[in-house]
Tab-separated table of C-alpha atoms in Angstrom:
chain	number	residue	atom	x	y	z
A	1	MET	CA	46.227	-4.505	-28.761
A	2	LYS	CA	48.255	-2.906	-31.969
A	3	SER	CA	45.984	-1.034	-34.112
A	4	LYS	CA	47.175	-1.507	-37.640
A	5	TYR	CA	46.390	2.321	-38.781
A	6	PHE	CA	49.067	4.248	-38.241
A	7	SER	CA	48.108	6.694	-35.485
A	8	THR	CA	49.378	10.730	-35.792
A	9	VAL	CA	52.422	10.415	-33.741
A	10	GLU	CA	53.953	7.390	-36.300
A	11	ILE	CA	52.975	9.366	-39.615
A	12	ILE	CA	55.481	12.430	-38.017
A	13	PHE	CA	57.709	9.942	-36.921
A	14	LEU	CA	57.681	7.789	-40.196
A	15	SER	CA	58.165	11.242	-42.298
A	16	SER	CA	60.857	13.309	-40.148
A	17	MET	CA	62.745	9.581	-41.202
A	18	ILE	CA	62.271	9.893	-44.036
A	19	GLY	CA	62.768	13.769	-44.618
A	20	LEU	CA	66.044	12.797	-42.081
A	21	ASP	CA	66.937	9.701	-45.108
A	22	PHE	CA	66.312	11.662	-47.789
A	23	ALA	CA	68.516	14.938	-46.975
A	24	PHE	CA	71.362	12.486	-45.684
A	25	GLY	CA	71.213	11.473	-48.962
A	26	LEU	CA	70.897	15.057	-50.430
A	27	ILE	CA	73.956	16.035	-48.484
A	28	VAL	CA	76.509	13.068	-48.322
A	29	LYS	CA	75.672	11.882	-52.323
A	30	PRO	CA	76.873	15.108	-53.656
A	31	ILE	CA	80.160	15.052	-51.260
A	32	LEU	CA	80.659	11.229	-51.602
A	33	THR	CA	80.699	11.084	-55.470
A	34	ALA	CA	83.226	13.410	-55.657
A	35	SER	CA	85.235	11.502	-53.763
A	36	GLY	CA	85.454	9.132	-55.387
A	37	ILE	CA	84.030	7.186	-52.801
A	38	GLY	CA	80.795	6.176	-54.135
A	39	GLU	CA	82.118	4.041	-56.868
A	40	PHE	CA	83.991	1.861	-55.032
A	41	ILE	CA	80.966	0.499	-52.423
A	42	ARG	CA	77.936	2.097	-51.594
A	43	ILE	CA	78.862	3.551	-48.242
A	44	ASP	CA	76.176	5.954	-48.516
A	45	LEU	CA	73.323	3.844	-47.431
A	46	ILE	CA	74.905	2.156	-44.539
A	47	VAL	CA	73.075	5.129	-42.632
A	48	PRO	CA	69.739	5.598	-43.995
A	49	THR	CA	69.387	1.633	-43.768
A	50	MET	CA	69.852	2.033	-40.171
A	51	MET	CA	66.987	4.799	-40.974
A	52	LEU	CA	65.143	2.823	-42.431
A	53	LEU	CA	65.383	-0.342	-39.345
A	54	ILE	CA	65.354	1.791	-36.120
A	55	THR	CA	61.188	3.379	-38.968
A	56	ARG	CA	60.444	-0.537	-38.416
A	57	LEU	CA	61.774	-1.035	-34.706
A	58	VAL	CA	59.614	1.866	-33.254
A	59	ILE	CA	56.824	1.367	-35.555
A	60	ASP	CA	56.420	-1.849	-35.997
A	61	LYS	CA	53.047	-2.924	-38.594
A	62	PHE	CA	53.627	-3.843	-41.840
A	63	GLY	CA	53.489	-1.841	-43.667
A	64	THR	CA	56.056	0.958	-42.997
A	65	LEU	CA	58.734	0.531	-45.237
A	66	ILE	CA	55.797	-0.109	-48.179
A	67	ILE	CA	55.404	3.479	-47.506
A	68	TYR	CA	58.553	4.968	-46.416
A	69	GLU	CA	59.741	3.470	-50.068
A	70	PHE	CA	57.034	4.958	-51.894
A	71	VAL	CA	57.670	9.068	-49.934
A	72	TRP	CA	61.164	8.194	-50.228
A	73	SER	CA	61.125	7.474	-54.602
A	74	ILE	CA	58.493	10.221	-55.241
A	75	LEU	CA	60.543	12.968	-53.548
A	76	ALA	CA	63.974	10.815	-55.047
A	77	VAL	CA	61.643	11.298	-58.863
A	78	ILE	CA	61.579	15.274	-58.160
A	79	ALA	CA	65.512	15.834	-57.117
A	80	MET	CA	67.579	12.819	-57.472
A	81	PRO	CA	67.403	11.860	-61.839
A	82	ALA	CA	69.364	9.122	-60.966
A	83	SER	CA	68.858	6.745	-58.636
A	84	PHE	CA	68.351	3.434	-58.413
A	85	GLY	CA	69.607	3.776	-62.380
A	86	LEU	CA	66.280	4.310	-63.400
A	87	PRO	CA	65.001	7.768	-64.740
A	88	GLY	CA	61.223	9.511	-63.423
A	89	PHE	CA	58.523	7.267	-61.991
A	90	LEU	CA	60.302	4.090	-63.008
A	91	LYS	CA	61.836	4.269	-59.926
A	92	ILE	CA	58.939	3.944	-58.239
A	93	ILE	CA	58.860	0.056	-58.364
A	94	PRO	CA	62.019	-0.901	-57.562
A	95	ALA	CA	61.260	0.908	-54.293
A	96	VAL	CA	58.181	-0.420	-53.076
A	97	ILE	CA	59.083	-3.728	-53.940
A	98	TYR	CA	62.417	-3.121	-51.727
A	99	GLY	CA	59.737	-1.530	-48.682
A	100	PHE	CA	57.816	-4.947	-49.560
A	101	ILE	CA	60.489	-6.969	-49.372
A	102	LEU	CA	61.646	-5.772	-45.962
A	103	ASP	CA	58.491	-5.686	-44.308
A	104	SER	CA	57.504	-8.580	-44.687
A	105	PHE	CA	60.641	-10.600	-43.979
A	106	MET	CA	60.912	-8.312	-40.467
A	107	GLU	CA	57.551	-9.151	-40.099
A	108	LEU	CA	59.499	-12.575	-39.180
A	109	PHE	CA	61.457	-13.447	-35.350
A	110	LYS	CA	60.075	-11.278	-34.002
A	111	ASN	CA	60.705	-11.945	-30.401
A	112	HIS	CA	64.280	-12.615	-31.113
A	113	LEU	CA	66.511	-8.897	-32.781
A	114	TYR	CA	69.486	-9.638	-34.493
A	115	ILE	CA	68.068	-12.485	-36.706
A	116	ARG	CA	64.862	-10.023	-37.350
A	117	ILE	CA	67.653	-7.991	-38.390
A	118	PHE	CA	69.858	-9.835	-40.396
A	119	VAL	CA	67.503	-11.859	-42.728
A	120	ALA	CA	64.950	-8.564	-43.186
A	121	CYS	CA	68.977	-6.650	-44.083
A	122	ILE	CA	71.153	-9.376	-45.321
A	123	ILE	CA	68.527	-11.727	-46.841
A	124	GLY	CA	66.060	-8.845	-48.229
A	125	GLY	CA	69.104	-7.035	-49.351
A	126	ILE	CA	70.462	-10.242	-51.474
A	127	ILE	CA	67.189	-10.400	-53.036
A	128	ASN	CA	66.366	-6.962	-53.651
A	129	GLN	CA	69.502	-7.089	-56.205
A	130	PHE	CA	67.341	-10.143	-58.125
A	131	ALA	CA	64.659	-8.117	-58.019
A	132	LEU	CA	66.357	-4.370	-59.132
A	133	MET	CA	67.587	-5.909	-61.789
A	134	GLY	CA	64.459	-8.432	-62.603
A	135	VAL	CA	63.103	-4.506	-63.525
A	136	LYS	CA	65.736	-3.005	-65.633
A	137	LEU	CA	65.167	-6.617	-67.452
A	138	LEU	CA	61.716	-5.732	-67.700
A	139	TYR	CA	62.033	-2.082	-68.774
A	140	GLY	CA	65.289	-3.471	-71.722
A	141	MET	CA	68.529	-4.256	-70.230
A	142	PRO	CA	70.170	-6.824	-71.927
A	143	TRP	CA	71.017	-9.278	-69.724
A	144	SER	CA	74.950	-9.722	-70.792
A	145	GLU	CA	78.179	-10.409	-68.753
A	146	VAL	CA	78.933	-7.132	-67.786
A	147	VAL	CA	75.821	-6.709	-66.052
A	148	GLN	CA	75.933	-10.156	-64.954
A	149	LEU	CA	79.085	-9.190	-63.467
A	150	LEU	CA	77.823	-5.978	-62.305
A	151	LEU	CA	74.919	-7.689	-60.147
A	152	GLY	CA	77.403	-9.875	-58.822
A	153	ILE	CA	79.132	-6.671	-57.924
A	154	ASN	CA	76.176	-5.009	-56.163
A	155	ILE	CA	74.997	-8.369	-54.077
A	156	ALA	CA	78.798	-8.102	-52.577
A	157	THR	CA	78.785	-4.461	-51.758
A	158	SER	CA	75.471	-4.965	-50.447
A	159	LEU	CA	76.089	-7.178	-48.368
A	160	ILE	CA	79.167	-5.224	-46.822
A	161	VAL	CA	76.936	-2.483	-46.247
A	162	ASN	CA	73.511	-4.327	-44.682
A	163	ILE	CA	76.655	-5.938	-42.584
A	164	ILE	CA	77.383	-3.156	-41.057
A	165	ALA	CA	73.510	-0.750	-41.983
A	166	VAL	CA	72.731	-4.388	-39.342
A	167	HIS	CA	75.349	-2.813	-36.344
A	168	LEU	CA	74.518	0.287	-36.670
A	169	THR	CA	70.619	-0.255	-36.521
A	170	LEU	CA	71.381	-2.826	-33.015
A	171	LEU	CA	73.465	-0.609	-31.915
A	172	VAL	CA	71.741	2.826	-32.205
A	173	TRP	CA	68.345	0.262	-30.792
A	174	LYS	CA	70.106	-0.908	-28.239
A	175	GLY	CA	70.173	2.802	-26.732
A	176	LEU	CA	66.632	4.265	-27.710
A	177	GLU	CA	64.543	0.492	-27.442
A	178	GLY	CA	63.818	1.255	-23.931
A	179	SER	CA	63.682	5.197	-23.950
A	180	GLY	CA	60.166	6.803	-22.999
A	181	TRP	CA	59.676	9.312	-26.568
A	182	VAL	CA	59.677	5.257	-28.292
A	183	ARG	CA	56.947	3.697	-25.481
A	184	ARG	CA	55.142	6.630	-26.600
A	185	ILE	CA	55.240	5.859	-29.448
A	186	ALA	CA	53.911	2.770	-29.302
A	187	GLY	CA	51.674	3.583	-26.823
A	188	TRP	CA	50.050	6.214	-28.498
A	189	ARG	CA	46.444	5.488	-29.756
A	190	THR	CA	44.594	6.299	-33.545
A	191	SER	CA	41.673	8.347	-32.824
């Protein structure tokens, strides 16, 4: 029987994945921004999205991605002030909403890995774009034609990035699923 609480090993793994995700962003985003690629499509989000999904597959408990996004957003407040397009602590709200959306969709189709990952990442990603826009509108961003156009572009690029992330996640998970360390993390008991 799975415990609803996180074991020490799960917390360490979750923390490690958040740290790895954050470090990846600190290294890759400036490089992509300098090259101009980041202005066209957010390819810097493919690997972090894959790490997010792998974390949820290894620690298959509701709340994993909420914690992941919450901790990541606190780190982003300190080190990446422009993330989510919101200043300071305001970026915590859309990050936690995204974690909740992904966690909720990851609870569906538990016996069908591809459908589960696809629905969580693709549908969750689209809903997240609307949620993020809703938060920005609540903070006073005008609902202009430019903003509506940007929402459409964000949804389109999010779809491309998330489809690639789904396939990358499935490739990585195929190699990790039966590994000893994944079984040990899943089998660890909460004391």
